[in-house]
Every structure is written in structure tokens, then in C-alpha cells.
């Protein structure tokens, strides 16, 4: 089955800095890679996703890159703000009706004012 | 448009007891997946229901069972509770057959504490 590794487990940055979280996956059949943000006591919320037909996707301050050859993908957050503080999870699956996401263990991002 | 709703939000049980958690999917969705999220970990896939049948199952024992009803809502049952079953149980819904069927929408979860 799929295995997703995520690094780092914690990341502390100053407000305004950039943050990068990296994930690797094992199943070459995976072609859907979402990122979820989970605030304390809340549900995971999809913030951005990428499919294997593109290498990069951007949405305002958030971008995701995908290297399918190396089987890794990354989340980039620019101009971080205190409200970006949360746990971020990467995940991988096949983009089909049978999709079952395999999650990384999460990265706790702390943005200090 | 209501999102994914789950009940109860919190519950406390003792070892050996049984628990039932409930989930209503997002409007228009027909597929329900259940995930277990232990403290400090990522969600782990339990099973997925579509057309009232278990379509896929993760690495969880038979103590974990489920059901999907004709209105697409779903239940997760856990028998003979163990301390290690304490976790946040997340329900996620999706639409099989859509152009981007990999997308999951999560509910707020049911936090189970086993004493």
C-alpha cells in the first residue's frame, strides 16, 4: 500500500517568513496530492491540491509543487501570518471514486508575530 | 448547503463497551469514508462505504464495522472497546463518478475517550 512520509514534524517561523513542508510517497500509481490544514480541535480542511498532470499550482500565498519522478511534493507558504499556525497534513491517493487518502504524520507550523 | 455532520461530538466509554458514531455526508455526495486520528497523528483510513456496501477497508480489526443507509448517511460501530481506541473519528464524504472524485470533505469528528 501507499506510504507517505512528511517532514519536518514541527516548524517555527517569524511572521513574514516563508515555510516549506515536504512529503514523499511510495506508490507510483498515486496521482492526487491534497494538503489539509487542521486547527486545534477542528476538522482537517483542504487548502490546496495537485494532480499529477501538473507540476506546480498556486493559490495566493500557498503553492504546491510535485516531482512525480522523485515521488515527492511540497507545500510552500509565503508571507506567513500568525493565523497560518496549525497542523498541516499531506496526503496521497489515486484520483478515483475508490480514492482512500493516505496521510503523512503532520507538521505543526508555529508563526510568531 | 450543509457540510458533513457527525454525532456525537464527544463521548466517554469504558473498556469492553460498544459505541456507534453517526455521519451525514455533504449534500450531493454518495460515498462515506471513516478515519481514525490518534492524538498527534495523521488520520488513518478505516473503511469506505458506497451503495450501502463496504467498498474498501484499511488495516483495522473486525471490531470496527459500519453501515451505510439509503440516504447515504453512515454509522461506525466499534465493539469491545480498548484504551487504544481513544481517538478522533472523522467522517469524510465524496462523490463517486465526479470529475475530481479524490476530493474528501471532512466532518468535525467524534472524539471518543475510552477509560
mmCIF file of C-alpha atoms in Angstrom:
data_model
loop_
_atom_site.group_PDB
_atom_site.id
_atom_site.type_symbol
_atom_site.label_atom_id
_atom_site.label_comp_id
_atom_site.label_asym_id
_atom_site.label_seq_id
_atom_site.Cartn_x
_atom_site.Cartn_y
_atom_site.Cartn_z
ATOM 1 C CA UNK A 1 0.000 0.000 0.000
ATOM 2 C CA UNK A 2 0.850 3.672 -0.085
ATOM 3 C CA UNK A 3 3.242 5.171 2.479
ATOM 4 C CA UNK A 4 3.599 8.928 2.954
ATOM 5 C CA UNK A 5 6.485 10.496 4.852
ATOM 6 C CA UNK A 6 6.279 14.137 5.949
ATOM 7 C CA UNK A 7 8.990 16.498 7.218
ATOM 8 C CA UNK A 8 9.565 18.400 9.384
ATOM 9 C CA UNK A 9 7.315 17.418 12.281
ATOM 10 C CA UNK A 10 7.466 20.957 13.679
ATOM 11 C CA UNK A 11 8.368 24.229 12.005
ATOM 12 C CA UNK A 12 8.729 27.592 13.711
ATOM 13 C CA UNK A 13 8.994 30.775 11.635
ATOM 14 C CA UNK A 14 8.704 34.506 12.141
ATOM 15 C CA UNK A 15 5.754 36.336 10.679
ATOM 16 C CA UNK A 16 6.501 37.266 7.089
ATOM 17 C CA UNK A 17 8.931 34.402 6.533
ATOM 18 C CA UNK A 18 8.295 31.529 4.136
ATOM 19 C CA UNK A 19 7.557 27.959 5.248
ATOM 20 C CA UNK A 20 8.169 24.765 3.306
ATOM 21 C CA UNK A 21 6.839 21.322 4.178
ATOM 22 C CA UNK A 22 7.976 18.268 2.231
ATOM 23 C CA UNK A 23 6.382 14.879 1.623
ATOM 24 C CA UNK A 24 7.417 11.718 -0.183
ATOM 25 C CA UNK A 25 5.170 8.878 -1.304
ATOM 26 C CA UNK A 26 5.820 5.307 -2.338
ATOM 27 C CA UNK A 27 3.035 4.232 -4.728
ATOM 28 C CA UNK A 28 3.721 5.332 -8.294
ATOM 29 C CA UNK A 29 0.008 4.871 -9.056
ATOM 30 C CA UNK A 30 -0.882 7.803 -6.786
ATOM 31 C CA UNK A 31 -1.891 10.846 -8.782
ATOM 32 C CA UNK A 32 -3.768 13.077 -6.357
ATOM 33 C CA UNK A 33 -1.965 15.013 -3.625
ATOM 34 C CA UNK A 34 -4.016 17.228 -1.315
ATOM 35 C CA UNK A 35 -2.860 19.318 1.623
ATOM 36 C CA UNK A 36 -5.032 19.775 4.690
ATOM 37 C CA UNK A 37 -4.831 22.332 7.473
ATOM 38 C CA UNK A 38 -6.115 21.311 10.883
ATOM 39 C CA UNK A 39 -6.511 23.818 13.677
ATOM 40 C CA UNK A 40 -6.667 22.589 17.250
ATOM 41 C CA UNK A 41 -9.862 20.649 17.870
ATOM 42 C CA UNK A 42 -11.116 21.239 14.340
ATOM 43 C CA UNK A 43 -11.603 19.122 11.239
ATOM 44 C CA UNK A 44 -8.984 18.898 8.510
ATOM 45 C CA UNK A 45 -9.711 21.432 5.792
ATOM 46 C CA UNK A 46 -8.453 21.155 2.233
ATOM 47 C CA UNK A 47 -6.257 24.136 1.400
ATOM 48 C CA UNK A 48 -4.778 23.119 -1.942
ATOM 49 C CA UNK A 49 -4.341 20.018 -4.056
ATOM 50 C CA UNK A 50 -2.407 18.962 -7.109
ATOM 51 C CA UNK A 51 -2.865 16.239 -9.651
ATOM 52 C CA UNK A 52 -0.064 14.507 -11.462
ATOM 53 C CA UNK A 53 -0.762 16.201 -14.767
ATOM 54 C CA UNK A 54 0.701 19.457 -13.407
ATOM 55 C CA UNK A 55 3.983 20.212 -11.641
ATOM 56 C CA UNK A 56 3.004 23.305 -9.702
ATOM 57 C CA UNK A 57 -0.146 25.012 -8.501
ATOM 58 C CA UNK A 58 -0.506 28.327 -6.723
ATOM 59 C CA UNK A 59 -3.309 29.952 -4.760
ATOM 60 C CA UNK A 60 -2.405 33.360 -3.335
ATOM 61 C CA UNK A 61 0.247 32.758 -0.650
ATOM 62 C CA UNK A 62 0.131 28.979 -0.962
ATOM 63 C CA UNK A 63 1.788 26.846 -3.619
ATOM 64 C CA UNK A 64 2.346 23.146 -4.084
ATOM 65 C CA UNK A 65 4.993 21.519 -6.279
ATOM 66 C CA UNK A 66 5.100 17.922 -7.444
ATOM 67 C CA UNK A 67 8.016 15.861 -8.716
ATOM 68 C CA UNK A 68 6.490 12.607 -9.878
ATOM 69 C CA UNK A 69 9.816 11.105 -10.915
ATOM 70 C CA UNK A 70 11.235 11.552 -7.440
ATOM 71 C CA UNK A 71 7.855 10.862 -5.799
ATOM 72 C CA UNK A 72 7.861 13.974 -3.671
ATOM 73 C CA UNK A 73 5.689 17.035 -3.293
ATOM 74 C CA UNK A 74 5.982 20.169 -1.209
ATOM 75 C CA UNK A 75 3.823 22.904 0.290
ATOM 76 C CA UNK A 76 5.133 26.456 0.206
ATOM 77 C CA UNK A 77 3.579 29.238 2.266
ATOM 78 C CA UNK A 78 4.897 32.767 1.676
ATOM 79 C CA UNK A 79 4.483 35.833 3.876
ATOM 80 C CA UNK A 80 3.338 33.704 6.806
ATOM 81 C CA UNK A 81 0.859 35.141 9.291
ATOM 82 C CA UNK A 82 0.020 34.061 12.862
ATOM 83 C CA UNK A 83 -3.295 32.640 11.634
ATOM 84 C CA UNK A 84 -1.320 30.189 9.487
ATOM 85 C CA UNK A 85 -0.339 28.426 12.729
ATOM 86 C CA UNK A 86 -1.864 24.931 12.598
ATOM 87 C CA UNK A 87 -1.020 21.322 11.794
ATOM 88 C CA UNK A 88 -0.607 20.638 8.092
ATOM 89 C CA UNK A 89 -1.069 17.182 6.583
ATOM 90 C CA UNK A 90 -0.065 15.988 3.156
ATOM 91 C CA UNK A 91 -1.817 13.012 1.622
ATOM 92 C CA UNK A 92 -1.728 10.869 -1.484
ATOM 93 C CA UNK A 93 -4.214 8.720 -3.352
ATOM 94 C CA UNK A 94 -5.434 7.663 -6.735
ATOM 95 C CA UNK A 95 -7.872 10.225 -8.060
ATOM 96 C CA UNK A 96 -10.885 7.989 -8.475
ATOM 97 C CA UNK A 97 -14.147 7.121 -6.838
ATOM 98 C CA UNK A 98 -12.258 4.478 -4.901
ATOM 99 C CA UNK A 99 -9.899 7.088 -3.516
ATOM 100 C CA UNK A 100 -8.665 6.495 0.011
ATOM 101 C CA UNK A 101 -6.220 9.060 1.250
ATOM 102 C CA UNK A 102 -3.001 8.033 2.953
ATOM 103 C CA UNK A 103 -1.841 10.846 5.226
ATOM 104 C CA UNK A 104 1.544 11.933 6.469
ATOM 105 C CA UNK A 105 2.021 12.366 10.208
ATOM 106 C CA UNK A 106 1.629 16.114 10.052
ATOM 107 C CA UNK A 107 3.709 19.258 10.533
ATOM 108 C CA UNK A 108 2.945 21.686 13.333
ATOM 109 C CA UNK A 109 3.597 25.170 11.965
ATOM 110 C CA UNK A 110 4.079 27.946 14.514
ATOM 111 C CA UNK A 111 4.190 31.512 13.199
ATOM 112 C CA UNK A 112 5.445 34.016 15.753
ATOM 113 C CA UNK A 113 4.389 37.672 15.493
ATOM 114 C CA UNK B 1 -25.542 23.808 1.961
ATOM 115 C CA UNK B 2 -24.785 21.653 4.978
ATOM 116 C CA UNK B 3 -21.367 20.126 5.076
ATOM 117 C CA UNK B 4 -20.503 16.795 6.633
ATOM 118 C CA UNK B 5 -22.142 16.427 10.029
ATOM 119 C CA UNK B 6 -21.174 13.967 12.737
ATOM 120 C CA UNK B 7 -22.628 12.974 16.078
ATOM 121 C CA UNK B 8 -21.953 12.827 18.918
ATOM 122 C CA UNK B 9 -19.115 15.346 19.147
ATOM 123 C CA UNK B 10 -17.677 13.888 22.333
ATOM 124 C CA UNK B 11 -18.281 10.689 24.257
ATOM 125 C CA UNK B 12 -16.711 8.696 27.032
ATOM 126 C CA UNK B 13 -16.910 4.915 27.259
ATOM 127 C CA UNK B 14 -15.283 2.219 29.360
ATOM 128 C CA UNK B 15 -13.260 -0.724 28.153
ATOM 129 C CA UNK B 16 -15.369 -3.527 26.721
ATOM 130 C CA UNK B 17 -18.293 -1.321 25.822
ATOM 131 C CA UNK B 18 -19.617 -0.686 22.340
ATOM 132 C CA UNK B 19 -20.028 2.640 20.556
ATOM 133 C CA UNK B 20 -21.904 3.889 17.490
ATOM 134 C CA UNK B 21 -20.906 7.061 15.670
ATOM 135 C CA UNK B 22 -23.015 8.709 13.001
ATOM 136 C CA UNK B 23 -22.314 10.742 9.889
ATOM 137 C CA UNK B 24 -24.359 12.608 7.307
ATOM 138 C CA UNK B 25 -22.453 13.365 4.108
ATOM 139 C CA UNK B 26 -22.301 16.667 2.289
ATOM 140 C CA UNK B 27 -25.309 17.250 0.049
ATOM 141 C CA UNK B 28 -24.810 15.546 -3.307
ATOM 142 C CA UNK B 29 -22.184 13.127 -2.026
ATOM 143 C CA UNK B 30 -22.745 9.375 -2.127
ATOM 144 C CA UNK B 31 -19.559 7.946 -0.626
ATOM 145 C CA UNK B 32 -18.569 7.962 3.021
ATOM 146 C CA UNK B 33 -15.136 7.141 4.422
ATOM 147 C CA UNK B 34 -14.171 6.830 8.075
ATOM 148 C CA UNK B 35 -10.784 7.746 9.508
ATOM 149 C CA UNK B 36 -9.271 7.357 12.960
ATOM 150 C CA UNK B 37 -6.968 10.141 14.144
ATOM 151 C CA UNK B 38 -4.966 9.390 17.266
ATOM 152 C CA UNK B 39 -3.501 12.322 19.167
ATOM 153 C CA UNK B 40 -0.560 13.829 17.291
ATOM 154 C CA UNK B 41 -1.002 11.575 14.262
ATOM 155 C CA UNK B 42 -2.440 11.836 10.790
ATOM 156 C CA UNK B 43 -5.840 10.326 10.035
ATOM 157 C CA UNK B 44 -5.800 6.587 9.262
ATOM 158 C CA UNK B 45 -8.288 5.032 6.864
ATOM 159 C CA UNK B 46 -10.770 2.607 8.454
ATOM 160 C CA UNK B 47 -13.222 1.833 5.650
ATOM 161 C CA UNK B 48 -15.300 3.320 2.863
ATOM 162 C CA UNK B 49 -18.984 2.832 2.024
ATOM 163 C CA UNK B 50 -20.656 3.230 -1.333
ATOM 164 C CA UNK B 51 -24.085 1.989 -2.420
ATOM 165 C CA UNK B 52 -24.650 0.662 1.096
ATOM 166 C CA UNK B 53 -21.682 -1.690 0.898
ATOM 167 C CA UNK B 54 -18.176 -1.621 2.327
ATOM 168 C CA UNK B 55 -16.049 -0.940 -0.728
ATOM 169 C CA UNK B 56 -12.590 -0.736 0.817
ATOM 170 C CA UNK B 57 -11.113 -1.417 4.220
ATOM 171 C CA UNK B 58 -7.937 -0.334 5.943
ATOM 172 C CA UNK B 59 -5.902 -2.276 8.463
ATOM 173 C CA UNK B 60 -8.450 -2.337 11.297
ATOM 174 C CA UNK B 61 -9.813 -5.383 13.158
ATOM 175 C CA UNK B 62 -13.313 -6.757 12.751
ATOM 176 C CA UNK B 63 -14.328 -4.963 15.941
ATOM 177 C CA UNK B 64 -14.753 -1.988 13.636
ATOM 178 C CA UNK B 65 -17.841 -2.276 11.476
ATOM 179 C CA UNK B 66 -20.080 0.099 9.636
ATOM 180 C CA UNK B 67 -23.192 0.655 7.684
ATOM 181 C CA UNK B 68 -24.495 2.995 5.015
ATOM 182 C CA UNK B 69 -28.161 3.808 4.675
ATOM 183 C CA UNK B 70 -30.178 4.545 1.517
ATOM 184 C CA UNK B 71 -29.922 8.290 2.226
ATOM 185 C CA UNK B 72 -26.090 7.907 2.145
ATOM 186 C CA UNK B 73 -25.656 8.547 5.860
ATOM 187 C CA UNK B 74 -23.381 6.150 7.687
ATOM 188 C CA UNK B 75 -22.597 4.635 11.056
ATOM 189 C CA UNK B 76 -19.341 3.402 12.527
ATOM 190 C CA UNK B 77 -19.576 0.760 15.241
ATOM 191 C CA UNK B 78 -16.750 -0.313 17.497
ATOM 192 C CA UNK B 79 -17.200 -3.339 19.766
ATOM 193 C CA UNK B 80 -15.198 -4.440 22.797
ATOM 194 C CA UNK B 81 -13.560 -1.045 23.199
ATOM 195 C CA UNK B 82 -9.884 -0.877 24.110
ATOM 196 C CA UNK B 83 -7.981 2.020 25.627
ATOM 197 C CA UNK B 84 -6.160 2.360 22.300
ATOM 198 C CA UNK B 85 -9.432 3.123 20.524
ATOM 199 C CA UNK B 86 -9.409 6.575 22.112
ATOM 200 C CA UNK B 87 -9.142 8.958 19.156
ATOM 201 C CA UNK B 88 -10.904 11.472 16.972
ATOM 202 C CA UNK B 89 -13.090 9.636 14.462
ATOM 203 C CA UNK B 90 -13.502 11.570 11.257
ATOM 204 C CA UNK B 91 -16.099 11.019 8.607
ATOM 205 C CA UNK B 92 -15.333 12.196 5.085
ATOM 206 C CA UNK B 93 -17.672 12.317 2.131
ATOM 207 C CA UNK B 94 -17.064 12.380 -1.593
ATOM 208 C CA UNK B 95 -18.861 11.793 -4.865
ATOM 209 C CA UNK B 96 -18.021 8.714 -6.863
ATOM 210 C CA UNK B 97 -18.185 9.448 -10.560
ATOM 211 C CA UNK B 98 -17.415 13.156 -10.445
ATOM 212 C CA UNK B 99 -14.530 14.688 -12.379
ATOM 213 C CA UNK B 100 -12.405 15.006 -9.249
ATOM 214 C CA UNK B 101 -13.548 12.113 -7.149
ATOM 215 C CA UNK B 102 -10.441 12.072 -4.977
ATOM 216 C CA UNK B 103 -11.577 15.130 -3.029
ATOM 217 C CA UNK B 104 -12.736 14.445 0.511
ATOM 218 C CA UNK B 105 -14.733 16.747 2.772
ATOM 219 C CA UNK B 106 -14.348 16.059 6.467
ATOM 220 C CA UNK B 107 -16.765 16.463 9.336
ATOM 221 C CA UNK B 108 -15.742 17.921 12.693
ATOM 222 C CA UNK B 109 -15.266 14.464 14.127
ATOM 223 C CA UNK B 110 -16.397 12.490 17.148
ATOM 224 C CA UNK B 111 -13.886 12.439 19.973
ATOM 225 C CA UNK B 112 -14.005 9.089 21.758
ATOM 226 C CA UNK B 113 -12.345 8.595 25.112
ATOM 227 C CA UNK B 114 -12.112 5.044 26.464
ATOM 228 C CA UNK B 115 -11.439 4.728 30.191
#
